[in-house]
Short mmCIF file of C-alpha atoms and ligand atoms in Angstrom, two decimals:
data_model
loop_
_atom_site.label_atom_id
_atom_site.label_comp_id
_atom_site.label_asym_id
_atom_site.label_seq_id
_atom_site.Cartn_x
_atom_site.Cartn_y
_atom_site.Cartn_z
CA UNK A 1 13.93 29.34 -12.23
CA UNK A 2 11.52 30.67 -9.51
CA UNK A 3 9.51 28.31 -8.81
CA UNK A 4 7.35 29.84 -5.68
CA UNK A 5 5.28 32.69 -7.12
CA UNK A 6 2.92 32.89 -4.78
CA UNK A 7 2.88 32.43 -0.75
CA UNK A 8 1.99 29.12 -0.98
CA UNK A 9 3.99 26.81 -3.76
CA UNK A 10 1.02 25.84 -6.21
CA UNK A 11 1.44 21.64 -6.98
CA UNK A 12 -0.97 20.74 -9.70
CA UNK A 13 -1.43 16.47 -9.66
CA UNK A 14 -2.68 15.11 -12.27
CA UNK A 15 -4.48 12.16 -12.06
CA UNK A 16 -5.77 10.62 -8.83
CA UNK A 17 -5.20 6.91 -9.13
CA UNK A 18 -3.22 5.35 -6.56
CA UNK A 19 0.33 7.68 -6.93
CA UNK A 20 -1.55 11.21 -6.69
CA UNK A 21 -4.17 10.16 -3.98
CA UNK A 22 -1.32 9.17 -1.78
CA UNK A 23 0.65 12.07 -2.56
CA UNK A 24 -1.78 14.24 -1.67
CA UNK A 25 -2.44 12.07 2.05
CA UNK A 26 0.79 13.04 2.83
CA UNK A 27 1.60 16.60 1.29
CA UNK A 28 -1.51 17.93 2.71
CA UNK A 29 0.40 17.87 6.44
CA UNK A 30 3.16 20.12 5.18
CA UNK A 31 3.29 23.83 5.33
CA UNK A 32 3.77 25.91 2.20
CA UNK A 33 1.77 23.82 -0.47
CA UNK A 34 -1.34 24.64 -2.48
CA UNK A 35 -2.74 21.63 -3.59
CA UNK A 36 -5.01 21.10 -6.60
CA UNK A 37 -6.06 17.69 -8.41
CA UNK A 38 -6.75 17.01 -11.74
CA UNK A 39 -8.76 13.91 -12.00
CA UNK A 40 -12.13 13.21 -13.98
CA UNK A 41 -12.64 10.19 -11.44
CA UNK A 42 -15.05 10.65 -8.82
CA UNK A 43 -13.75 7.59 -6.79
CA UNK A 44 -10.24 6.34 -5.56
CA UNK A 45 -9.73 3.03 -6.84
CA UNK A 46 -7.54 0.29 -5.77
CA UNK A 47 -6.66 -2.28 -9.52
CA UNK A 48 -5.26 -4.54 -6.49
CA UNK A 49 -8.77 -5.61 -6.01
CA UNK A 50 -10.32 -6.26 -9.30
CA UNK A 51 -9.79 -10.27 -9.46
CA UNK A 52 -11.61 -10.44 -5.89
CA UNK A 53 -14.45 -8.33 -7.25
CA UNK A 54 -14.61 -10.11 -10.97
CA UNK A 55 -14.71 -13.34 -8.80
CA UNK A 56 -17.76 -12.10 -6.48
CA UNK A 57 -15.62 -11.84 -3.32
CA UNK A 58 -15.95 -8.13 -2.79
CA UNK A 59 -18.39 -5.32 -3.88
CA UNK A 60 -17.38 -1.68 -5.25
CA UNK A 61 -17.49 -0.16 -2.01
CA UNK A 62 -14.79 -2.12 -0.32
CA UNK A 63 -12.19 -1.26 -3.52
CA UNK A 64 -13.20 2.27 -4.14
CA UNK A 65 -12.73 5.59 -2.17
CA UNK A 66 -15.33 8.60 -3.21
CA UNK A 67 -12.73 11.35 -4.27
CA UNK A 68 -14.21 14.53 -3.35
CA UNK A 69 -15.21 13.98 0.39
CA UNK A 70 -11.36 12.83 0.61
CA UNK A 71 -9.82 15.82 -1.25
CA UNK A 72 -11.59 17.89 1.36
CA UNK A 73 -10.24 16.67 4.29
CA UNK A 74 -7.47 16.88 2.57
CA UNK A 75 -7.70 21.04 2.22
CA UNK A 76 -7.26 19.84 -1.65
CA UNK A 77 -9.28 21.53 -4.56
CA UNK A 78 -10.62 18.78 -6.93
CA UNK A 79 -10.66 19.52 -10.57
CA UNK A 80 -13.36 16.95 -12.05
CA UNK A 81 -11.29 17.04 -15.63
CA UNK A 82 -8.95 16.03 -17.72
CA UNK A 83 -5.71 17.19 -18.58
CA UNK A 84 -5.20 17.42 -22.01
CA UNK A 85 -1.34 19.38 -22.92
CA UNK A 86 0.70 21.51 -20.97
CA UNK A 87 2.70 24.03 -21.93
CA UNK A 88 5.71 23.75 -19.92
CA UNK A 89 6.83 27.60 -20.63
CA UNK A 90 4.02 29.19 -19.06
CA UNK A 91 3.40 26.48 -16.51
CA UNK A 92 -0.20 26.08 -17.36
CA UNK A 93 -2.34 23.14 -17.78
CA UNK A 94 -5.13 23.04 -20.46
CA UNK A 95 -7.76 21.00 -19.25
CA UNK A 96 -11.17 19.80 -21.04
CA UNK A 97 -13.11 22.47 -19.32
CA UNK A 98 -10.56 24.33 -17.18
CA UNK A 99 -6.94 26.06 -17.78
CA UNK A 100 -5.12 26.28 -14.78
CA UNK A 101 -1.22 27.56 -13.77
CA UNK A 102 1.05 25.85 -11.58
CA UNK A 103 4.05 26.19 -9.90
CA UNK A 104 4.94 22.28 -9.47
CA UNK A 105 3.32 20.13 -11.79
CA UNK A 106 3.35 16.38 -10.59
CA UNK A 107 2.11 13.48 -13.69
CA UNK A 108 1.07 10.28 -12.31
CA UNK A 109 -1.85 9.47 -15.18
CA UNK A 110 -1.17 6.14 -14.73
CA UNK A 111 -1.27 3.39 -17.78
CA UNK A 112 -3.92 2.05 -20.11
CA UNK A 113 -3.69 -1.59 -21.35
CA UNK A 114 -1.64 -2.19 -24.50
CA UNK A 115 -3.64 -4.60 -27.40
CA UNK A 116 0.25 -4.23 -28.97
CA UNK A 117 -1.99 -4.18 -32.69
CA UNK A 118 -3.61 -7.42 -32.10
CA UNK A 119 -6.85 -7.99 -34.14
CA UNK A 120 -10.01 -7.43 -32.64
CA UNK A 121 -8.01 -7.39 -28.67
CA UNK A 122 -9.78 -4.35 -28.13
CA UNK A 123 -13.18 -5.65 -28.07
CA UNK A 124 -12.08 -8.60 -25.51
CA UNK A 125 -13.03 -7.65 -21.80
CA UNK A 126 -10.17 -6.53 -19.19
CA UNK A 127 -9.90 -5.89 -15.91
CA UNK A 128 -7.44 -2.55 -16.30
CA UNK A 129 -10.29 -0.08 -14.90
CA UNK A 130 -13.36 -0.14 -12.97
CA UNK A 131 -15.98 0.41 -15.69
CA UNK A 132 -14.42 -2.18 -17.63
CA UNK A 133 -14.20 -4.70 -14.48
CA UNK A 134 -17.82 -4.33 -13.80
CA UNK A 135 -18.78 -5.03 -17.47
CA UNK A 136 -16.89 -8.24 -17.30
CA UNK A 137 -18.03 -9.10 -14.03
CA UNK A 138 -22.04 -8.39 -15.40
CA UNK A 139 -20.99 -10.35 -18.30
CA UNK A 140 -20.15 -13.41 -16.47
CA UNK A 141 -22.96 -13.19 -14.16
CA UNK A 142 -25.80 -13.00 -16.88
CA UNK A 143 -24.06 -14.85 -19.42
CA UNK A 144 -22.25 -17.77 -17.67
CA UNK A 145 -19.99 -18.84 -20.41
CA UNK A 146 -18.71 -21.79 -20.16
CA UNK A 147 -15.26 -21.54 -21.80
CA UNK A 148 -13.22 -18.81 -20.71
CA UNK A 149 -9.78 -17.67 -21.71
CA UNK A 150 -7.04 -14.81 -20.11
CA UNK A 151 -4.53 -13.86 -22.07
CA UNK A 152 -1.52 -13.15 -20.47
CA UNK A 153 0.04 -14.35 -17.12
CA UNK A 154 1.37 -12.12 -15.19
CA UNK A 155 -0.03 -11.23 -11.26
CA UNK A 156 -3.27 -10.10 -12.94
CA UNK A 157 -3.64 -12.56 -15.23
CA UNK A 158 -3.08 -15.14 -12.66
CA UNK A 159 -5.25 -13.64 -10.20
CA UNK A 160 -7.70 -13.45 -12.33
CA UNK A 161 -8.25 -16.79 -13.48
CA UNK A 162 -7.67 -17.97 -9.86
CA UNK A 163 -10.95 -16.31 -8.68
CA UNK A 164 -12.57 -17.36 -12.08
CA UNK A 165 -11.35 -20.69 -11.47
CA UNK A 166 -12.94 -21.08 -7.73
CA UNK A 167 -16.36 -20.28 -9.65
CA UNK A 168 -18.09 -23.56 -10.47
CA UNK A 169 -19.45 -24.09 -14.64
CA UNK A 170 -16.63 -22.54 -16.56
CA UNK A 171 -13.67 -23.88 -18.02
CA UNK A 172 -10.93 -21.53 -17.89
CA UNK A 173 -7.44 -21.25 -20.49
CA UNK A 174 -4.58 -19.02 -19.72
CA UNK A 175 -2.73 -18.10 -22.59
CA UNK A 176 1.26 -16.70 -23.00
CA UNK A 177 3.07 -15.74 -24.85
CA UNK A 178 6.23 -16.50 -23.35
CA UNK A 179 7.54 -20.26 -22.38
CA UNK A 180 6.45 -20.10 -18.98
CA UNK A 181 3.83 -18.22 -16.77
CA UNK A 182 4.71 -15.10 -14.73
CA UNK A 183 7.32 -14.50 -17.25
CA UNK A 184 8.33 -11.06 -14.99
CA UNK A 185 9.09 -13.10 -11.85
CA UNK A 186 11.37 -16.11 -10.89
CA UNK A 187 11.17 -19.28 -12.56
CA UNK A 188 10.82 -20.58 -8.99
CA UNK A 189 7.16 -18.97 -8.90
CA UNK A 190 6.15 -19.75 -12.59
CA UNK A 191 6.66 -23.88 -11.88
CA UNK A 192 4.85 -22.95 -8.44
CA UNK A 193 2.17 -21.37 -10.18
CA UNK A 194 1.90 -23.70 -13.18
CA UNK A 195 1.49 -26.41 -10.54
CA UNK A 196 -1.47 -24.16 -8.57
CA UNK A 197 -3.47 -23.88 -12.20
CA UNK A 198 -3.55 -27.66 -13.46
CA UNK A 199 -4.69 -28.09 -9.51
CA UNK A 200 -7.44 -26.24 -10.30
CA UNK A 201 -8.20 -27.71 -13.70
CA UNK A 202 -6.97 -24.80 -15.77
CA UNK A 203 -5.98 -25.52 -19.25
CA UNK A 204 -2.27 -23.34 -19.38
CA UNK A 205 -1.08 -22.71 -22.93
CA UNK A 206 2.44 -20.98 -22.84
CA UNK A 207 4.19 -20.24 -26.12
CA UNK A 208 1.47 -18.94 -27.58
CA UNK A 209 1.11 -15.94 -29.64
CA UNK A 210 -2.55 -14.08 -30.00
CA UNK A 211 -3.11 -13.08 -33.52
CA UNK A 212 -6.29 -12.27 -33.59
CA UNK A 213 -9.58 -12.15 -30.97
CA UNK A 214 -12.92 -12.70 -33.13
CA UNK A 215 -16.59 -13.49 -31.26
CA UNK A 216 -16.37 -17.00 -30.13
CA UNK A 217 -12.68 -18.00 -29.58
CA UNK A 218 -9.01 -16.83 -30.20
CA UNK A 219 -6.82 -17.47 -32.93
CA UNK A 220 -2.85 -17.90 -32.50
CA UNK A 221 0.19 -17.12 -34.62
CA UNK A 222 1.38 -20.71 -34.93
CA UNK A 223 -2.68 -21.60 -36.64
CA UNK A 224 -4.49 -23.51 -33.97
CA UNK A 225 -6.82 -21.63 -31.99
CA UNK A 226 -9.47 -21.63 -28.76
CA UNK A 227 -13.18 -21.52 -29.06
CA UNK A 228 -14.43 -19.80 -25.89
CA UNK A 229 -17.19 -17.21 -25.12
CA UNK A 230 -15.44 -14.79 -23.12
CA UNK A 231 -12.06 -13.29 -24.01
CA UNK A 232 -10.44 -11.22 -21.02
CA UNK A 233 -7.09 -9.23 -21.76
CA UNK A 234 -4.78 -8.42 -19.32
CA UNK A 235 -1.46 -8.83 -21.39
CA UNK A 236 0.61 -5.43 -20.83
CA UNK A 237 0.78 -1.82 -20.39
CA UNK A 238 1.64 1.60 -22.05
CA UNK A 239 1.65 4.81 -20.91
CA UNK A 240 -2.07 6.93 -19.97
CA UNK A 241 -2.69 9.00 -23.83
CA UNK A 242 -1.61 12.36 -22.31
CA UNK A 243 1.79 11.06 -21.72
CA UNK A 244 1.87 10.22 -25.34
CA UNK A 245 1.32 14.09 -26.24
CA UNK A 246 3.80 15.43 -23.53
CA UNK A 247 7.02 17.12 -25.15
CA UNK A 248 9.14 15.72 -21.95
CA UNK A 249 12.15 13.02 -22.05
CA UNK A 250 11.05 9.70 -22.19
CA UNK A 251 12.04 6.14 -21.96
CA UNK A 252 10.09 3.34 -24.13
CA UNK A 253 7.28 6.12 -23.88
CA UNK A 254 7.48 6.62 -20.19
CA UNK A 255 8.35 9.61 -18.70
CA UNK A 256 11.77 9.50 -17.59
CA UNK A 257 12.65 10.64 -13.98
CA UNK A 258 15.98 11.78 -11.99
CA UNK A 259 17.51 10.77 -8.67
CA UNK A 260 14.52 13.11 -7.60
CA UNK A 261 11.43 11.85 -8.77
CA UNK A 262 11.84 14.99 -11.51
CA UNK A 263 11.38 14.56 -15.57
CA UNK A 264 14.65 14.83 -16.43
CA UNK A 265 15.83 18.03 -17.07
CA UNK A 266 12.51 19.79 -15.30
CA UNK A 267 13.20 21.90 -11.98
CA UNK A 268 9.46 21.89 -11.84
CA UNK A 269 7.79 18.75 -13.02
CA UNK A 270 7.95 16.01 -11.11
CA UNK A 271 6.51 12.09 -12.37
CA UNK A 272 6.07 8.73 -10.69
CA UNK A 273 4.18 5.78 -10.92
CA UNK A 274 2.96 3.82 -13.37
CA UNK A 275 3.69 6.22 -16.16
CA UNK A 276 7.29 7.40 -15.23
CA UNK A 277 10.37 4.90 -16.09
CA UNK A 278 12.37 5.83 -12.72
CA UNK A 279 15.49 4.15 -12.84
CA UNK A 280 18.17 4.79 -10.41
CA UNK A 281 21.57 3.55 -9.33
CA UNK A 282 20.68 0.64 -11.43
CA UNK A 283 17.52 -0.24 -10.25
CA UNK A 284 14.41 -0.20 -12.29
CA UNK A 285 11.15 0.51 -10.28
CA UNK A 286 8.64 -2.14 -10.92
CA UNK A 287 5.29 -0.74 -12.03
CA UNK A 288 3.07 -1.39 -8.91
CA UNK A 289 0.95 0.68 -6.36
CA UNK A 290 3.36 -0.47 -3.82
CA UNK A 291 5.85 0.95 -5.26
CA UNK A 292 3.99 4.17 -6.29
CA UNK A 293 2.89 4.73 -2.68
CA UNK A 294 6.42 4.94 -2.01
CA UNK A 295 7.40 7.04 -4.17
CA UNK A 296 4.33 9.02 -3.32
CA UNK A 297 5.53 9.80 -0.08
CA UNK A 298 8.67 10.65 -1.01
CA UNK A 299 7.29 13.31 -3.44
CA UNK A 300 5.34 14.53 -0.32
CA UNK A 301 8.37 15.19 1.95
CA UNK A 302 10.59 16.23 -1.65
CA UNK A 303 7.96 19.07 -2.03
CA UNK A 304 7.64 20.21 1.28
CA UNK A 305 11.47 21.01 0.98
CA UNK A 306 10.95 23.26 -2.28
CA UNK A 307 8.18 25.22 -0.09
CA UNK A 308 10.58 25.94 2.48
CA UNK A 309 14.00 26.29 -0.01
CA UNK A 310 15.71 23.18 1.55
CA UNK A 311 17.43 20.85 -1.37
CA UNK A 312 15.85 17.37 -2.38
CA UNK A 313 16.56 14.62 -1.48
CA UNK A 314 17.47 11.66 -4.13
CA UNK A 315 15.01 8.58 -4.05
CA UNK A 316 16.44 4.97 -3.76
CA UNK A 317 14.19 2.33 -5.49
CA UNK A 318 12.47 -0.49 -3.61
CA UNK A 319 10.61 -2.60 -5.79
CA UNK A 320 13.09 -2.82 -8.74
CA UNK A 321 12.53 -5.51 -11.47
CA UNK A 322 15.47 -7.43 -10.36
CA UNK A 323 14.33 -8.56 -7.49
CA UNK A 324 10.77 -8.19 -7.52
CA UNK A 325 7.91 -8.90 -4.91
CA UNK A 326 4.65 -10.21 -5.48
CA UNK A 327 1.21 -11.42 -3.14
CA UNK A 328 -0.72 -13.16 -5.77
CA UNK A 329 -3.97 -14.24 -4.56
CA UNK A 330 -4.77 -17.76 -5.78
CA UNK A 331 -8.35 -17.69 -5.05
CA UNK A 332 -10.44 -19.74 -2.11
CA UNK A 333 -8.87 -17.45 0.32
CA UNK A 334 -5.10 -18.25 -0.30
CA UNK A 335 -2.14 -16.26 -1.78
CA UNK A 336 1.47 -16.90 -2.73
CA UNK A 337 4.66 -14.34 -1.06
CA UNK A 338 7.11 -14.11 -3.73
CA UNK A 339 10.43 -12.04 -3.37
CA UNK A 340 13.05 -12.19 -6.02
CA UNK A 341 14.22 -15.93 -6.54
CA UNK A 342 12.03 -17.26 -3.33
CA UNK A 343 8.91 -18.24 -2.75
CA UNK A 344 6.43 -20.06 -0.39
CA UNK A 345 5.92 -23.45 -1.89
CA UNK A 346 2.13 -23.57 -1.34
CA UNK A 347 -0.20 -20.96 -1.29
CA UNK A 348 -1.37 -19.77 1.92
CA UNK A 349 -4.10 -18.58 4.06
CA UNK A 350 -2.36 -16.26 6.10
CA UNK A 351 -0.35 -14.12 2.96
CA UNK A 352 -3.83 -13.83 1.46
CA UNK A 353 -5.07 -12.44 5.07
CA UNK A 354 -2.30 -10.00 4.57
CA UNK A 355 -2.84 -9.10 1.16
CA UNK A 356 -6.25 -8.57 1.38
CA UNK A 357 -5.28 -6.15 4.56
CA UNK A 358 -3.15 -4.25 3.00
CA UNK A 359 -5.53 -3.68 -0.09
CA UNK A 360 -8.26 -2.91 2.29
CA UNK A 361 -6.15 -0.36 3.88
CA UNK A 362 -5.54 1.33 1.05
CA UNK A 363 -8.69 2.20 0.98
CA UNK A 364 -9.99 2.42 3.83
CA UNK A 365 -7.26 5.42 4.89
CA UNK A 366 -8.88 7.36 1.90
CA UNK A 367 -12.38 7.18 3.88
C1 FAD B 401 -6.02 -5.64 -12.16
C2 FAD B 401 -4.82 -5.03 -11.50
C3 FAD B 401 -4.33 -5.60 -10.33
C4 FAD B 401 -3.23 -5.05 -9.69
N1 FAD B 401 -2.77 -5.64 -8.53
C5 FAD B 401 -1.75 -5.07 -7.87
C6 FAD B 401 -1.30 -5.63 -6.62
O1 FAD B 401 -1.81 -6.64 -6.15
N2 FAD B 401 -0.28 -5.01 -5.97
C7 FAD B 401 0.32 -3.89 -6.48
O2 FAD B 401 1.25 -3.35 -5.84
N3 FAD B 401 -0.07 -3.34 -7.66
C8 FAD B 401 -1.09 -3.89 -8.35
N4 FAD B 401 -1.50 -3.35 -9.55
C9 FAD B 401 -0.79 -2.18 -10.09
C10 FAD B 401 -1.24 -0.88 -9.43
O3 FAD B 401 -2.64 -0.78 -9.44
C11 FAD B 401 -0.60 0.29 -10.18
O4 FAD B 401 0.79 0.11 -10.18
C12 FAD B 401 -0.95 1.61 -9.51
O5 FAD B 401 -2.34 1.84 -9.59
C13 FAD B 401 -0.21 2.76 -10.18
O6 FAD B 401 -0.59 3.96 -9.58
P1 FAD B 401 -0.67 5.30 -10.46
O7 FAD B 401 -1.12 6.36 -9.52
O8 FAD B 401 0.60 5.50 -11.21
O9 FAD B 401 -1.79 5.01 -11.56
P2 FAD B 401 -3.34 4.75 -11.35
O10 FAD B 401 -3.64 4.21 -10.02
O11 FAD B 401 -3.77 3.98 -12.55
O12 FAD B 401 -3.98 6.22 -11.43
C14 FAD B 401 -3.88 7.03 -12.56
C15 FAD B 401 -5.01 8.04 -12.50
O13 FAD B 401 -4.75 9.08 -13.45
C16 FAD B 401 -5.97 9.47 -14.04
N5 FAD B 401 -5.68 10.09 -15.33
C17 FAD B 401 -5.23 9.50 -16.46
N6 FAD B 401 -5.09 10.42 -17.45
C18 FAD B 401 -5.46 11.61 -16.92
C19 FAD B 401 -5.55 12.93 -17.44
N7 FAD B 401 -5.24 13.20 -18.71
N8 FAD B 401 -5.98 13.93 -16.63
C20 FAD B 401 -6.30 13.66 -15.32
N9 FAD B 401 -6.24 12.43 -14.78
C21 FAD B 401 -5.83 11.41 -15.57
C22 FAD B 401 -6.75 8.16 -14.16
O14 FAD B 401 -8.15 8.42 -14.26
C23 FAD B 401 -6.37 7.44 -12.86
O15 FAD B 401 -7.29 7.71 -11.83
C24 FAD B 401 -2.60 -3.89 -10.23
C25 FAD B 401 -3.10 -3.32 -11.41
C26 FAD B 401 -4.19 -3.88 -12.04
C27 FAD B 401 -4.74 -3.26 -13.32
#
C-alpha cells in the first residue's frame, strides 16, 4: 500500500484524551507529518485528578488543558467533532459535521464506563468524565448526603472514597464485587488498603453483587441492600461507542494491536490506549494514562519513520497486568506506591507529593 500521498504523511487522531494529546506533543517535532485532531473536547483532561477535585482539593483549571491554544503550538489542525465510521478503503473519516481523508489514521477514543446491564446503574453518578465529575461534585456540595456508597474498588474507587472520606458529615460504603478490594492488584495492597478504609471509618462490603441502583439506596444479588443518598459508579470499562462500530480485529471489544502499535492486519491504522488490547510477548498493557503516554511516544517516533520510509520499530509493554503499578492517593495528603506483589506499608506523604507532580505535569506541559 502507499501510504504517503501527499508531501507530508497525513495522521488523522482521533480523540484527544490523554493518548492523542501526547502523541501529538511529540509527533509535532518530526519532519514529514501533517497532523489533524479529531476531538469534540475543547479541554485536555487528566481522569488522574478527578478524586482530588470531587473531594474539593483542586479546581478545573489545575486538571484541564484548553485544547485549541495547545493544538496550535503544536502546528496541529483541531477538528471540534466527532468521528462517527470510517471507511478503511478510501481512508476517510466521516465525522458529525466534517469528512476528512487520511493517510495514517491513529484511534485512541478512549473508554466509557460499563453499567454491565445493572438496573438503574446508569442514573448513579461517576467520576469517568469531567461533566459527570462536576455534577457529582455540585451534588455533594448542595446536597450533603449523609450516606454515601462507591461501587467498585479499584484505584478509582478507592481514591474516591478516600477524598470523600477526609470530608466531615457523610458516611461512606464501598461496595465489590469480588472477595477483596483492589481485586486487579496484589493481595498485599488489598489487606493494606482494607486496613486504610476501616481507619477512616468506611463501611467495606466485598462479595457483593449490585443488582439494582433505585433513588435512595442499592440493592444486592444475595437480597440485603444499602439505603444511601448518593450512588457513585466507578465499577469497569468498555470500549468509547465508535470502537463498537469499527469493522477492525478486536479482542473482548478492544481493538487489537501488533508488535507495532498497528490494528492487526492494518499498514495504516494504528491504536493505543485505553481502547486498544495491546498485548505483546506476553504482556498485557494495563489500561492507564501512564501507560498510554508511553505508548504515545512511541507512536510519535513509529510515525516519524513511515514519513521518512525507515521500518518500525516493535513496542515492548511496561505496565502489563502482571505486574502492575499503582499511586493511589488515600486522601489528607497521602498516597500508597504499589508495584506488582510490593507495597509501602503505610501511606505516605511524599508518594502523594509525587503523584500529585506527576498529574500536575501532565497538564501543565499541555499549557
Ligand atoms: C477517575 C479516573 C482516575 C484515573 N487515575 C489514573 C491514575 O492515577 N494514573 C493513571 O495512570 N491512569 C489513571 N486513569 C486512567 C487514565 O485516565 C486513562 O488510562 C487514560 O486517560 C487513557 O488515555 P486515552 O487517550 O486512551 O483515553 P482518554 O484520555 O479517555 O481520551 C479519549 C478521548 O477520545 C475522545 N473521543 C471518544 N470518542 C471519540 C470520537 N468518536 N471522535 C473523536 N474523539 C472521541 C474523548 O472525548 C476523549 O477526549 C484514571 C481514569 C479515571 C476515569
Amino acid at each position: 500500500m502507499d501510504l504517503k500521498r501527499r508531501d507530508l504523511l497525513r495522521v488523522v487522531v482521533v480523540g484527544g484524551g490523554i493518548g492523542g494529546a501526547e502523541l501529538l506533543r511529540n509527533a509535532a517535532t518530526k519532519e514529514g507529518l501533517e497532523l489533524v485532531l479529531v476531538e469534540p473536547k475543547d479541554r485536555i483532561e487528566c481522569q488522574a485528578l478527578y478524586p482530588d477535585y470531587l473531594g474539593g482539593e483542586i479546581g478545573v483549571e489545575e486538571m484541564t488543558a484548553p485544547l485549541d491554544p495547545f493544538c496550535r503550538r503544536m502546528g496541529a489542525a483541531h477538528l471540534r467533532d466527532r468521528a462517527l465510521r470510517v471507511d478503511f478503503a478510501d481512508r476517510r473519516v466521516t465525522c458529525e459535521k466534517n469528512d476528512l481523508d487520511y493517510d495514517i489514521l491513529v484511534l485512541v477514543p478512549g473508554a466509557v464506563q460499563n453499567y454491565f446491564g445493572v438496573e438503574g446503574a446508569e442514573k448513579a453518578f461517576t467520576i469517568n468524565t469531567l461533566e459527570e465529575t462536576v455534577r457529582a461534585r455540585r451534588f455533594i456540595e448542595r446536597a450533603r448526603p449523609e450516606r454515601i456508597a462507591v461501587i467498585g474498588s479499584g484505584p478509582t474507587g478507592v481514591e474516591t472514597v478516600c477524598f470523600l472520606a477526609a470530608r466531615p458529615g457523610s458516611k461512606i460504603s464501598i461496595v465489590e464485587m469480588m472477595d477483596r478490594l483492589l481485586p486487579t492488584l496484589s493481595k498485599n495492597s488489598s489487606i493494606l488498603m482494607e486496613k486504610i478504609l476501616s481507619g477512616k471509618g468506611v463501611e467495606v462490603l466485598t462479595g457483593k453483587r449490585v443488582s439494582s441502583i433505585r433513588e435512595g439506596g442499592v440493592a444486592f444479588a444475595d437480597g440485603t441492600s444499602l439505603d444511601c443518598e448518593m450512588t457513585i459508579w466507578t465499577a469497569g470499562i468498555r470500549p468509547a461507542p465508535l470502537i463498537e462500530g469499527l469493522d477492525l480485529p478486536k479482542k473482548k471489544g478492544w481493538l487489537l494491536t501488533d508488535q507495532y502499535l498497528r490494528v492487526q492486519g492494518r499498514e495504516d491504522v494504528f491504536a493505543f490506549g485505553d481502547g486498544a488490547w495491546i498485548e505483546i510477548d506476553g504482556k498485557l498493557a494495563t489500561k492507564t494514562g501512564m501507560e498510554a503516554e508511553i505508548q504515545a511516544k512511541h507512536t510519535a517516533r513509529n510515525l516519524a519513520r513511515l514519513a521518512r520510509g525507515a521500518p518500525l520499530k516493535p513496542y515492548s509493554v511496561r505496565a502489563s497486568t502482571d505486574s502492575p503499578v499503582a499511586l493511589i492517593s488515600t486522601g489528607c495528603g497521602c498516597a500508597v506506591g504499589i508495584y506488582g506483589d510490593l507495597c509501602v506499608p503505610i501511606p505516605k506523604r511524599i508518594i502523594y507529593t509525587f503523584k500529585s507532580w506527576i498529574d500536575k505535569s501532565f497538564v501543565k506541559r499541555f499549557k
